[in-house]
mmCIF file with all atom_site columns, C-alpha atoms in Angstrom:
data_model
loop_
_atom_site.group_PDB
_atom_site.id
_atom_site.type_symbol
_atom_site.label_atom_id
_atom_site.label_alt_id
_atom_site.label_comp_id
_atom_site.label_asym_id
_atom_site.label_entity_id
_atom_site.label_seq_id
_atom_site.pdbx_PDB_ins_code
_atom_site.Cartn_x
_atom_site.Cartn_y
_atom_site.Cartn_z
_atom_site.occupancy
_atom_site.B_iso_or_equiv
_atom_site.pdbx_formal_charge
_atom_site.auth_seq_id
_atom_site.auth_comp_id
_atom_site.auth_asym_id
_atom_site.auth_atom_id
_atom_site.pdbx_PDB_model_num
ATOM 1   C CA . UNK A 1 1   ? -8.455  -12.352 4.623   1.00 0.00 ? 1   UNK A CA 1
ATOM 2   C CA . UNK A 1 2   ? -5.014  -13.709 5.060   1.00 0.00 ? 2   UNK A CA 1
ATOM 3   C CA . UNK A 1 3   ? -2.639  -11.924 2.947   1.00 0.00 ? 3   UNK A CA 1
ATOM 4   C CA . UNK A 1 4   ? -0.062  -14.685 1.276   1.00 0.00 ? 4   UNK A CA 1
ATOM 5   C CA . UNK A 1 5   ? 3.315   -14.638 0.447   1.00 0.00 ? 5   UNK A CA 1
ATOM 6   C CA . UNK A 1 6   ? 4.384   -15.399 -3.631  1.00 0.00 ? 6   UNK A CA 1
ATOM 7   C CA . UNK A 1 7   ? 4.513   -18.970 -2.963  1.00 0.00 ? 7   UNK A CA 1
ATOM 8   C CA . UNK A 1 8   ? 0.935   -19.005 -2.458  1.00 0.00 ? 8   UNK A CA 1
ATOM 9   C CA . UNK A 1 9   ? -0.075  -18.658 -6.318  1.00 0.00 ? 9   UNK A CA 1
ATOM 10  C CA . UNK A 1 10  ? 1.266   -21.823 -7.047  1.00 0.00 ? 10  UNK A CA 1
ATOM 11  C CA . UNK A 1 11  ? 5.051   -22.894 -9.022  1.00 0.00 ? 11  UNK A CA 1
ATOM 12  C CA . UNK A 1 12  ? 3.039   -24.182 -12.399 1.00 0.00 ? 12  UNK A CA 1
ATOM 13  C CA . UNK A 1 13  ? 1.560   -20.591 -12.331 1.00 0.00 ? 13  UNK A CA 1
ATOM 14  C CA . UNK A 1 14  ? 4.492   -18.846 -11.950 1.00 0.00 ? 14  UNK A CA 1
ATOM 15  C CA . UNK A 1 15  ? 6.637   -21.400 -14.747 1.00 0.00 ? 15  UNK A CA 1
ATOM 16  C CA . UNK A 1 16  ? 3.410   -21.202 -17.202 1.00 0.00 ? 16  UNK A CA 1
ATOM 17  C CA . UNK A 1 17  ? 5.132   -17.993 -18.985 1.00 0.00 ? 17  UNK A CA 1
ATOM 18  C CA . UNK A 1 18  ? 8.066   -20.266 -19.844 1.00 0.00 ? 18  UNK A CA 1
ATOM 19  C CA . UNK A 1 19  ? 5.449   -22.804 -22.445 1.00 0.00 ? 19  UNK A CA 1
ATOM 20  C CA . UNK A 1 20  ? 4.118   -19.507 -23.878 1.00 0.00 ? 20  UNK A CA 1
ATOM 21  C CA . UNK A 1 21  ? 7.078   -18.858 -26.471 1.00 0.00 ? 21  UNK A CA 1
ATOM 22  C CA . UNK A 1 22  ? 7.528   -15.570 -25.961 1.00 0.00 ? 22  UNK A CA 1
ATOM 23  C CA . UNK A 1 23  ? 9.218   -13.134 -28.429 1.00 0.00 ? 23  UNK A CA 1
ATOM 24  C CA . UNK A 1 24  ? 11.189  -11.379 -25.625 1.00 0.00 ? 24  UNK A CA 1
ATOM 25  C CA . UNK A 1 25  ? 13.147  -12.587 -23.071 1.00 0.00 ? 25  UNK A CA 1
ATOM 26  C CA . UNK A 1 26  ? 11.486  -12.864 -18.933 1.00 0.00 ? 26  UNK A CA 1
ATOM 27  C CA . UNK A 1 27  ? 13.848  -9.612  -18.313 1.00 0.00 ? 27  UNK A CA 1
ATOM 28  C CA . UNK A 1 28  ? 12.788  -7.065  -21.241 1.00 0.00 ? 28  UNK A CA 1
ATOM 29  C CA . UNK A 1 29  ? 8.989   -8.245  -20.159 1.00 0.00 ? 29  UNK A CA 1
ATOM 30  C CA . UNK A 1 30  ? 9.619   -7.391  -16.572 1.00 0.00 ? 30  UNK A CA 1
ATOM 31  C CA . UNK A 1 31  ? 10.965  -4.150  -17.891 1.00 0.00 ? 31  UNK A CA 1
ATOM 32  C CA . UNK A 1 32  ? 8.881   -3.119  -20.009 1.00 0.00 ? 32  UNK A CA 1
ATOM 33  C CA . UNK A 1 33  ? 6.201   -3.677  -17.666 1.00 0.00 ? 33  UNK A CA 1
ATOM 34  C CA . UNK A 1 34  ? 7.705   -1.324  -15.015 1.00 0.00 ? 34  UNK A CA 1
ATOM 35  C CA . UNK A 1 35  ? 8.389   1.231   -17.494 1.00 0.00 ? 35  UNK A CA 1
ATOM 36  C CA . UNK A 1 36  ? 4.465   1.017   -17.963 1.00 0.00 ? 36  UNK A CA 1
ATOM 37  C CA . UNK A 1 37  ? 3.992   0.877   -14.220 1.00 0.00 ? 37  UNK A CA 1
ATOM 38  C CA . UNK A 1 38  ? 6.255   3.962   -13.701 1.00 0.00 ? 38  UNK A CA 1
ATOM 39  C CA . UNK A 1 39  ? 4.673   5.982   -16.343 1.00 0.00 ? 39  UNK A CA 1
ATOM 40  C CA . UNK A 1 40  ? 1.593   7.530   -14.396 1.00 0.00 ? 40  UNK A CA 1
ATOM 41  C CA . UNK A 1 41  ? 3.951   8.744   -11.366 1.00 0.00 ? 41  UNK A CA 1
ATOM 42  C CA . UNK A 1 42  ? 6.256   9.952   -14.138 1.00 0.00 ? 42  UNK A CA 1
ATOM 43  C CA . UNK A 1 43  ? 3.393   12.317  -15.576 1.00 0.00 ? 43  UNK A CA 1
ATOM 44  C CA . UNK A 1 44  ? 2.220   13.461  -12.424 1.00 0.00 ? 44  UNK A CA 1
ATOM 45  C CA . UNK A 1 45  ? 5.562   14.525  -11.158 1.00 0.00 ? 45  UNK A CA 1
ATOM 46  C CA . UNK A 1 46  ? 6.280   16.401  -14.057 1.00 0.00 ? 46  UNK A CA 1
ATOM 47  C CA . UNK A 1 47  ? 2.871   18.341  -13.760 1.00 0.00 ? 47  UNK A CA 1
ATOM 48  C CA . UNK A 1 48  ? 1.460   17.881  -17.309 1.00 0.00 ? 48  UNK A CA 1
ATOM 49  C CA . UNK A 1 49  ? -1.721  20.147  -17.838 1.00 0.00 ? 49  UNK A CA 1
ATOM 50  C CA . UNK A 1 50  ? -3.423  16.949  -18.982 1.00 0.00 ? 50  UNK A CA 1
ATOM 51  C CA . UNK A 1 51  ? -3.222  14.048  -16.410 1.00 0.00 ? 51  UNK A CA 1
ATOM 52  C CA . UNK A 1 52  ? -4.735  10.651  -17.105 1.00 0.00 ? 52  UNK A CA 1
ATOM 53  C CA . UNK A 1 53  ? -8.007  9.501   -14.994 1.00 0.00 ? 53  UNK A CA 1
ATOM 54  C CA . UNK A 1 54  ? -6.595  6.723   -12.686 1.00 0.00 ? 54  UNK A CA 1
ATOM 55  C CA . UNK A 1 55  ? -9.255  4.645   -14.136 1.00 0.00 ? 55  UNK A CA 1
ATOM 56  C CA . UNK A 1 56  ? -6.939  4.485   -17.272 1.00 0.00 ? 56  UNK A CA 1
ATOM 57  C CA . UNK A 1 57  ? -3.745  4.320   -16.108 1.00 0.00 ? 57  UNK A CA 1
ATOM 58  C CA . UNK A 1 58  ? -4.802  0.943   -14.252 1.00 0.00 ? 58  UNK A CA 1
ATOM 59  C CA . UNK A 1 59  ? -6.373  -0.628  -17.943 1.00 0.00 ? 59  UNK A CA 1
ATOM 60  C CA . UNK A 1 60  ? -2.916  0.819   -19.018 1.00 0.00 ? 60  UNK A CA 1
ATOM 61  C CA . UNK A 1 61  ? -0.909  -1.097  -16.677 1.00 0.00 ? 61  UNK A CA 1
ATOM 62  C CA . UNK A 1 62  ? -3.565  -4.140  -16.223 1.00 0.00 ? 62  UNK A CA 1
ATOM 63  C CA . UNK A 1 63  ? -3.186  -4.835  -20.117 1.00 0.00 ? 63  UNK A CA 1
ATOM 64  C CA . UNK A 1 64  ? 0.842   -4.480  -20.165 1.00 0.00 ? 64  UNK A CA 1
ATOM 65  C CA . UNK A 1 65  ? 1.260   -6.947  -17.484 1.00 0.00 ? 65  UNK A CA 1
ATOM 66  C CA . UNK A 1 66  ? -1.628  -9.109  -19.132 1.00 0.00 ? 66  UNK A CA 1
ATOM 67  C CA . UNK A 1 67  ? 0.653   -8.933  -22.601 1.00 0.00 ? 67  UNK A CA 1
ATOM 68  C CA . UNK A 1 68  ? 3.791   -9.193  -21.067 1.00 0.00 ? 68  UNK A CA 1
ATOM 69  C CA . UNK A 1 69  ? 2.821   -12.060 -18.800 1.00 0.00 ? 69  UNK A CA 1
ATOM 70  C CA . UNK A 1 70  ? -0.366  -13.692 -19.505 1.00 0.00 ? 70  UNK A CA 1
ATOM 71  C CA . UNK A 1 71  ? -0.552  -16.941 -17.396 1.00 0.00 ? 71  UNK A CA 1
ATOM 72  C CA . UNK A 1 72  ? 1.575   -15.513 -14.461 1.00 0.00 ? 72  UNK A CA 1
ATOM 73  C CA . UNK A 1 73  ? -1.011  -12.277 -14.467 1.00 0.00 ? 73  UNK A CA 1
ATOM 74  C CA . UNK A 1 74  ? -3.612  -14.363 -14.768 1.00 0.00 ? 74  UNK A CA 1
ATOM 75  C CA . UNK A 1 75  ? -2.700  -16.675 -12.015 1.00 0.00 ? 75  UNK A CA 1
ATOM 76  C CA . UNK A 1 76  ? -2.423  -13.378 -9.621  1.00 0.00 ? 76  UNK A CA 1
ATOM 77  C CA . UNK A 1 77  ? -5.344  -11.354 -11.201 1.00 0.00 ? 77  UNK A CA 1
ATOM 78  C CA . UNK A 1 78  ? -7.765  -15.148 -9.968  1.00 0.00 ? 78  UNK A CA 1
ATOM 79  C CA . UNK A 1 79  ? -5.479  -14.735 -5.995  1.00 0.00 ? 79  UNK A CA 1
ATOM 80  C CA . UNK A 1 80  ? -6.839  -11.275 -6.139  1.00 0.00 ? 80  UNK A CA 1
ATOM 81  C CA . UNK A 1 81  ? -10.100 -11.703 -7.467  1.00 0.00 ? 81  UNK A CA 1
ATOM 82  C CA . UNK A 1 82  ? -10.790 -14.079 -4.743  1.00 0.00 ? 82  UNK A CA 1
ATOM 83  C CA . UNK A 1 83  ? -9.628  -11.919 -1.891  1.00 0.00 ? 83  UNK A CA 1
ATOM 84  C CA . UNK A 1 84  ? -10.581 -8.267  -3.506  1.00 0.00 ? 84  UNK A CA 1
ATOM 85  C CA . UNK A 1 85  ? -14.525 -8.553  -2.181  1.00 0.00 ? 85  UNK A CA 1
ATOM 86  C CA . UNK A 1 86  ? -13.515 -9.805  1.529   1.00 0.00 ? 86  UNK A CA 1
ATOM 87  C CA . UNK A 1 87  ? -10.449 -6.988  1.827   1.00 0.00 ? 87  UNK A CA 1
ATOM 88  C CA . UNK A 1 88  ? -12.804 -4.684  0.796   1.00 0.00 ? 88  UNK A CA 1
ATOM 89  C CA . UNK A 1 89  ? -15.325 -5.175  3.653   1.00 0.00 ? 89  UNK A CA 1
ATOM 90  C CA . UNK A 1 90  ? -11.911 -5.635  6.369   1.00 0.00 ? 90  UNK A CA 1
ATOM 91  C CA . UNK A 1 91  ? -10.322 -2.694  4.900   1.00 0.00 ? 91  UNK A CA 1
ATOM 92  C CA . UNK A 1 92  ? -13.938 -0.505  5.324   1.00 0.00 ? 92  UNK A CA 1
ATOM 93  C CA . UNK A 1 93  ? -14.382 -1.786  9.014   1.00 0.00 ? 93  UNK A CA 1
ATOM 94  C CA . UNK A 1 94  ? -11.039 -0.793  9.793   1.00 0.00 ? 94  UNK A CA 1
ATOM 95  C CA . UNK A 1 95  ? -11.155 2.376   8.515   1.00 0.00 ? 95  UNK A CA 1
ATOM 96  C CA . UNK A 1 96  ? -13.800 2.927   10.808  1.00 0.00 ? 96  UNK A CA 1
ATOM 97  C CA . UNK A 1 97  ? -12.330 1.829   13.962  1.00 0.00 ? 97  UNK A CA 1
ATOM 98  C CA . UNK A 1 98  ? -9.394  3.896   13.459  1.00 0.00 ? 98  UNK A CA 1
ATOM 99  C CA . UNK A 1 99  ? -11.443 6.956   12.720  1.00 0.00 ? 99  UNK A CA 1
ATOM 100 C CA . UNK A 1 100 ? -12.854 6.495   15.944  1.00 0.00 ? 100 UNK A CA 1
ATOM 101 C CA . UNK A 1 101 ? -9.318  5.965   17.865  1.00 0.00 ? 101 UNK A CA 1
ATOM 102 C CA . UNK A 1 102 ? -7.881  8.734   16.261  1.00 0.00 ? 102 UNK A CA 1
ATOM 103 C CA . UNK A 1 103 ? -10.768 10.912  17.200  1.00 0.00 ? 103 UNK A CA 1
ATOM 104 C CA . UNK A 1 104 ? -10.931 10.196  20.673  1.00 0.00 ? 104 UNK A CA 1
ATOM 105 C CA . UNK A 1 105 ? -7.466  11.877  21.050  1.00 0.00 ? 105 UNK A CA 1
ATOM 106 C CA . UNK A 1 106 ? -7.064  14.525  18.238  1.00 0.00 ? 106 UNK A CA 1
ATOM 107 C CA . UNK A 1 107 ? -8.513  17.727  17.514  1.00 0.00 ? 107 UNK A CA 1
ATOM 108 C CA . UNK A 1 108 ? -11.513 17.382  14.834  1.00 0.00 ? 108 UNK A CA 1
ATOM 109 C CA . UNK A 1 109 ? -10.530 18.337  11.136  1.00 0.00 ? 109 UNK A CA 1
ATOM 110 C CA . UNK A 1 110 ? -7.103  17.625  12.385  1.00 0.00 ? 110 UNK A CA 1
ATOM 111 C CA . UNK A 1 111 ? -6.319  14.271  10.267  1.00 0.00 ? 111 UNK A CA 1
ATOM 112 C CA . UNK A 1 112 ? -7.576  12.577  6.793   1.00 0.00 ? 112 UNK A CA 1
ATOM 113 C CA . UNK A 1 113 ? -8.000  8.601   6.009   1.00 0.00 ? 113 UNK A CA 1
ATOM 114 C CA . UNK A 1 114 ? -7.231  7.962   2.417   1.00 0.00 ? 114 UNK A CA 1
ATOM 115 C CA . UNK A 1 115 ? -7.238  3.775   2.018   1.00 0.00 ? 115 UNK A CA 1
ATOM 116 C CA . UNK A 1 116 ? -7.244  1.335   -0.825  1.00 0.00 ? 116 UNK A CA 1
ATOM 117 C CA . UNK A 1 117 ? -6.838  -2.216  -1.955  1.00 0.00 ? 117 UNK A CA 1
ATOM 118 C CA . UNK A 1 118 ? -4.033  -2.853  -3.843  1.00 0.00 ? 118 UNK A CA 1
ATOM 119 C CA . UNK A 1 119 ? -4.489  -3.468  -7.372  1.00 0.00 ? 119 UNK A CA 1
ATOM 120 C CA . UNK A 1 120 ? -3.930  -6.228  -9.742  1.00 0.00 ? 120 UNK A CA 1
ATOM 121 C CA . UNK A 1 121 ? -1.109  -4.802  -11.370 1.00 0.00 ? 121 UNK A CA 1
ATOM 122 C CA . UNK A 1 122 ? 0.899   -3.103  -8.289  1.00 0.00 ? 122 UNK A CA 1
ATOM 123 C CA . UNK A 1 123 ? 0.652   -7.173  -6.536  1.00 0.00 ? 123 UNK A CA 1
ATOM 124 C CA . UNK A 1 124 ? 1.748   -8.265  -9.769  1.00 0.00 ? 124 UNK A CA 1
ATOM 125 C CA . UNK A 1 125 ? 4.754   -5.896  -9.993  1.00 0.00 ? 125 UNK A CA 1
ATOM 126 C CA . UNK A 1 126 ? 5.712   -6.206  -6.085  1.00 0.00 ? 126 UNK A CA 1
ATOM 127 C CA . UNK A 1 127 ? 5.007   -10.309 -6.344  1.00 0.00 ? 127 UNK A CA 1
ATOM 128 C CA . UNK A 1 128 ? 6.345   -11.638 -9.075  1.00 0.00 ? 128 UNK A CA 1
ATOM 129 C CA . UNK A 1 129 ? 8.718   -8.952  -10.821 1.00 0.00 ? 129 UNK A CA 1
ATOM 130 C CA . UNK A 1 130 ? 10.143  -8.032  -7.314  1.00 0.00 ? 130 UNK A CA 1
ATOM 131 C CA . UNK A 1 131 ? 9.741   -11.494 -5.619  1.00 0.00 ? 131 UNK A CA 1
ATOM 132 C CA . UNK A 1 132 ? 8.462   -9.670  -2.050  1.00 0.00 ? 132 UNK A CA 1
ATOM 133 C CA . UNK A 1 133 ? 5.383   -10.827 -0.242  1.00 0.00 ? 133 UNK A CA 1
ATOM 134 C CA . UNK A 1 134 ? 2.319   -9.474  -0.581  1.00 0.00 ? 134 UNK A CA 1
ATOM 135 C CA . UNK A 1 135 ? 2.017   -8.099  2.621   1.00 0.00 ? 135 UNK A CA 1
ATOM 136 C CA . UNK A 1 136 ? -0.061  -5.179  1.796   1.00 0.00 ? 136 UNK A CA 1
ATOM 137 C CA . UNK A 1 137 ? -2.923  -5.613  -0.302  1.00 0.00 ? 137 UNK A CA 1
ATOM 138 C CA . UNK A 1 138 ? -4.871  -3.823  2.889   1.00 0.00 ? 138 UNK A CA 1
ATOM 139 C CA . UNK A 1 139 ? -3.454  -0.271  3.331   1.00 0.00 ? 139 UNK A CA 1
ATOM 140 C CA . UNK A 1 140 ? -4.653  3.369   4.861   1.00 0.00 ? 140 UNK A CA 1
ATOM 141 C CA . UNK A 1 141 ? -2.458  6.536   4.978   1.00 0.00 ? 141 UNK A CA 1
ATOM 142 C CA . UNK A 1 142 ? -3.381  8.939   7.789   1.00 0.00 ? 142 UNK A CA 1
ATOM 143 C CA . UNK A 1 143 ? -2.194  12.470  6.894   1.00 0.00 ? 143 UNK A CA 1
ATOM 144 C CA . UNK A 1 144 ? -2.075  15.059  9.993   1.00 0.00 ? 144 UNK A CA 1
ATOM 145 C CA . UNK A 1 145 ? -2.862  18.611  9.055   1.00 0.00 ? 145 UNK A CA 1
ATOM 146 C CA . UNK A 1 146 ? -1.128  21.231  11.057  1.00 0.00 ? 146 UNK A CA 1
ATOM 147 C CA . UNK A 1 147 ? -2.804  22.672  13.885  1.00 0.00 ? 147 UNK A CA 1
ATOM 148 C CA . UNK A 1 148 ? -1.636  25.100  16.576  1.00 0.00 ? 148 UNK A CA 1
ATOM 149 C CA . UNK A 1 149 ? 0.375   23.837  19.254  1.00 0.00 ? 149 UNK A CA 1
ATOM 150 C CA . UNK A 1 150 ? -2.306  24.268  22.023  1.00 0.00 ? 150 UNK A CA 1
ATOM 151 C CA . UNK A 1 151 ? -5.025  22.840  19.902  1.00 0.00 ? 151 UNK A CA 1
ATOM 152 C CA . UNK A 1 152 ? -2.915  19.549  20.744  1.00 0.00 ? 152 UNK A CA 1
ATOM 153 C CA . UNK A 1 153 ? -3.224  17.860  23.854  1.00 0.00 ? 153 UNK A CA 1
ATOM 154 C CA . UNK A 1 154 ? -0.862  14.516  22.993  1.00 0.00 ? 154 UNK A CA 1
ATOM 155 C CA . UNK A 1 155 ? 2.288   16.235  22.921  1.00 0.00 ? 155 UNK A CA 1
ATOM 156 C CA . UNK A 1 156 ? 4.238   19.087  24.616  1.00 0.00 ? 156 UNK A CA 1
ATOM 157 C CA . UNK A 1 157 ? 5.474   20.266  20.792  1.00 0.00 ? 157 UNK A CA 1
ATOM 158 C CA . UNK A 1 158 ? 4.039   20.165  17.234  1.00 0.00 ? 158 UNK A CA 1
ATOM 159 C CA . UNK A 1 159 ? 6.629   18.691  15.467  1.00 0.00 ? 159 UNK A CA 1
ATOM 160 C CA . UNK A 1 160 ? 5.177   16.865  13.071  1.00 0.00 ? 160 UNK A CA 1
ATOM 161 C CA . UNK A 1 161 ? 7.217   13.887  13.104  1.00 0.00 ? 161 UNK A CA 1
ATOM 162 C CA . UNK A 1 162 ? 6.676   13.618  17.053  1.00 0.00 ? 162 UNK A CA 1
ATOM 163 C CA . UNK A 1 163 ? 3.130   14.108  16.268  1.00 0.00 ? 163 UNK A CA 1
ATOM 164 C CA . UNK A 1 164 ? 3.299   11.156  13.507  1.00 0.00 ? 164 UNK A CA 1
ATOM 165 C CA . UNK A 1 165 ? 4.763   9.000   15.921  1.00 0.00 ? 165 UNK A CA 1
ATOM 166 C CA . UNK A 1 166 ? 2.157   9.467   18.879  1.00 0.00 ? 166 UNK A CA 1
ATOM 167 C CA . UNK A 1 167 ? -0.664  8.642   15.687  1.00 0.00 ? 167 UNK A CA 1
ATOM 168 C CA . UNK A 1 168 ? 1.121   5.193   14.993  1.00 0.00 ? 168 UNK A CA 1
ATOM 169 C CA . UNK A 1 169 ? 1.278   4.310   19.124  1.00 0.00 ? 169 UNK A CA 1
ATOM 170 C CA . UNK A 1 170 ? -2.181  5.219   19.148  1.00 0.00 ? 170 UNK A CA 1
ATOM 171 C CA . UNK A 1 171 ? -3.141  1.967   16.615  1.00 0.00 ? 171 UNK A CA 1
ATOM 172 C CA . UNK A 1 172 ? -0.002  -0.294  17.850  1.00 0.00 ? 172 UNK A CA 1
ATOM 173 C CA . UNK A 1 173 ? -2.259  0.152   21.436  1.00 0.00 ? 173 UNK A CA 1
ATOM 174 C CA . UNK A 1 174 ? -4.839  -1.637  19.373  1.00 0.00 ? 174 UNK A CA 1
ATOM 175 C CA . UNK A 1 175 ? -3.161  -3.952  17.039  1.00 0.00 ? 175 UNK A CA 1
ATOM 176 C CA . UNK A 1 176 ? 0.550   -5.772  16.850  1.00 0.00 ? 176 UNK A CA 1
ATOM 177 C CA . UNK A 1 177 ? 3.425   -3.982  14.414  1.00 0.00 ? 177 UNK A CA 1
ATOM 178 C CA . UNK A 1 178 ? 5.448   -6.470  12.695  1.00 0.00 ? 178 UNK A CA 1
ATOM 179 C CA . UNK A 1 179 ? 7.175   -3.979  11.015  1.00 0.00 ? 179 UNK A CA 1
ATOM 180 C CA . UNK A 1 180 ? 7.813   -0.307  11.131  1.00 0.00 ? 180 UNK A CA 1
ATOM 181 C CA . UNK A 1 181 ? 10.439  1.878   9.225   1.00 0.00 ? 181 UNK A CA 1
ATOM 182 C CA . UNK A 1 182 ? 10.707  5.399   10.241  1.00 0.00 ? 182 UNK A CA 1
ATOM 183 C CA . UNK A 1 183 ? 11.480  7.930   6.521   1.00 0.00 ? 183 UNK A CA 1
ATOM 184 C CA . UNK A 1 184 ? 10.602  10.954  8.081   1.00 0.00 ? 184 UNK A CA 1
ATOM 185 C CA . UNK A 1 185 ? 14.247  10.292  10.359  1.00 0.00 ? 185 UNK A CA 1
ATOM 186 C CA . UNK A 1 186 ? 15.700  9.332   7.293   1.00 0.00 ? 186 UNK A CA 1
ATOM 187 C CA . UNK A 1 187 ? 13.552  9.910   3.963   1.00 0.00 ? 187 UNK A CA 1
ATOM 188 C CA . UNK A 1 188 ? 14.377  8.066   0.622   1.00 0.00 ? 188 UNK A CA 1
ATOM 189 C CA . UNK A 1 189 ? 16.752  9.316   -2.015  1.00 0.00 ? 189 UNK A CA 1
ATOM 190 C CA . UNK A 1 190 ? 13.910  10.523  -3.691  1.00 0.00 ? 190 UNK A CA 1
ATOM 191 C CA . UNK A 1 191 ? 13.158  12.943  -0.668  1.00 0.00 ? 191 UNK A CA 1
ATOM 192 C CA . UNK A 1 192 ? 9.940   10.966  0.353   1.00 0.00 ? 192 UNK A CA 1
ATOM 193 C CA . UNK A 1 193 ? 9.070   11.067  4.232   1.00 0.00 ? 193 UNK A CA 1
ATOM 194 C CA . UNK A 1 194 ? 6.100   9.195   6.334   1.00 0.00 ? 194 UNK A CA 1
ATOM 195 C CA . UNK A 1 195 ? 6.489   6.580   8.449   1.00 0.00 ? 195 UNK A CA 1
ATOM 196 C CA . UNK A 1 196 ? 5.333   2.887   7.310   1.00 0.00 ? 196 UNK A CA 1
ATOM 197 C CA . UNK A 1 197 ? 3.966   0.624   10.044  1.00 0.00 ? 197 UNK A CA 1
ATOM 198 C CA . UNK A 1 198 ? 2.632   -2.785  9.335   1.00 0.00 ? 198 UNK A CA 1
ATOM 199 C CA . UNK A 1 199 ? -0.091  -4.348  11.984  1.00 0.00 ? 199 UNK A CA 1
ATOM 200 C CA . UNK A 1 200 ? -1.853  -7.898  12.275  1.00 0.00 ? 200 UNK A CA 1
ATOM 201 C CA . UNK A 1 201 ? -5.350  -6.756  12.491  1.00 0.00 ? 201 UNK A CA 1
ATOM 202 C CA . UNK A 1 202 ? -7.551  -9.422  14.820  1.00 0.00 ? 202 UNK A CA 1
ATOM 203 C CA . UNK A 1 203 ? -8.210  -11.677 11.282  1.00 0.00 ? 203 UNK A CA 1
ATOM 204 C CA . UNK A 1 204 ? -4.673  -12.385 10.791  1.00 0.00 ? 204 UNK A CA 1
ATOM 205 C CA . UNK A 1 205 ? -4.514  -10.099 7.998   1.00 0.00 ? 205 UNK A CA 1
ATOM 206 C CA . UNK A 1 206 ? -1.609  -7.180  7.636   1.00 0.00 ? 206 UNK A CA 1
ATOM 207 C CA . UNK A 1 207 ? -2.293  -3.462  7.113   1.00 0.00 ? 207 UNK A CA 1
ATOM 208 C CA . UNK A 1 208 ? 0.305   -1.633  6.094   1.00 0.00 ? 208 UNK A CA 1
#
């Protein structure tokens, strides 16, 4: 599946909120929404004995956004909808493949794939709220355990960021990077650190 941009759903989808007669304004929606969006990361961080299932923090959000904005959410729930079944099966065989790259050069039990589709209401937030393509409804984290140094034969050192590195050259040896940001060399304010690499797998789709 080709991932599209925000111009894809359609301007009489996106202007439909504006016939609805909404009680509050297009800004206290997209806040409110975010506050709702926010909320789940919010609980986790603060390590509450009693976490929500994920399950119900995505009706939570699903139904804010669906209040908040119901023909613009509906517009992007039916461009999701009609993409979800096909990412799916791309994301899956992907997974694969780079299971078996990464295996070829690094030690057994020495990496994890987590991967996921992204949701209804994270494309709605990043899409319409934030106005940024959709460039990443296909995404896999690989997370690199630590190992001895000799159990590694791709690099002299086990620094992890050097080992990070030689993970992402082992994919951009198998598929084009359009974009790559390095937060391990400089994390976020928030003191998050991985790198983010975005590749054009062989459909035309991105993987971020």
């Amino acid at each position: 599946p080709r991932v599209a941009a925000r111009s894809a759903l359609g301007d009489p989808a996106l202007h439909a909120l504006h016939s609805g007669g909404a009680l509050l304004s297009v800004d206290a929606r997209a806040a409110l929404v975010r506050s709702v969006l926010a909320a789940p990361e919010l609980l986790a961080a603060s390590e509450a004995p009693l976490q929500p299932p994920r399950w119900l923090c995505n009706v939570a959000t699903s139904a804010a956004c669906a209040a908040a904005f119901p023909h613009t959410f509906a517009a992007v729930r039916e461009w999701h909808s009609q993409r979800e079944r096909l990412a799916t099966w791309e994301l899956e065989a992907t997974v694969r493949r780079v299971q078996r790259i990464l295996s070829a050069e690094l030690p057994a039990g020495s990496f994890r794939i987590e991967s996921r589709v992204k949701s209804v209401s994270s494309l709605f937030e990043k899409v319409w709220l934030r106005g940024k393509p959709a460039n990443d409804l296909l995404a896999l984290r690989i997370i690199l355990a630590d190992a001895p140094r000799e159990a590694y034969a791709i690099s002299p050192t086990d620094r992890p960021h050097r080992r990070c590195l030689e993970a992402r050259e082992m994919l951009t040896r198998v598929w084009e990077e359009t974009s790559f940001r390095d937060y391990i060399e400089r994390p976020k304010p928030n003191g998050y650190a991985s790198l983010h690499s975005l590749l054009r797998l062989g459909s035309g789709a991105s993987l971020e």
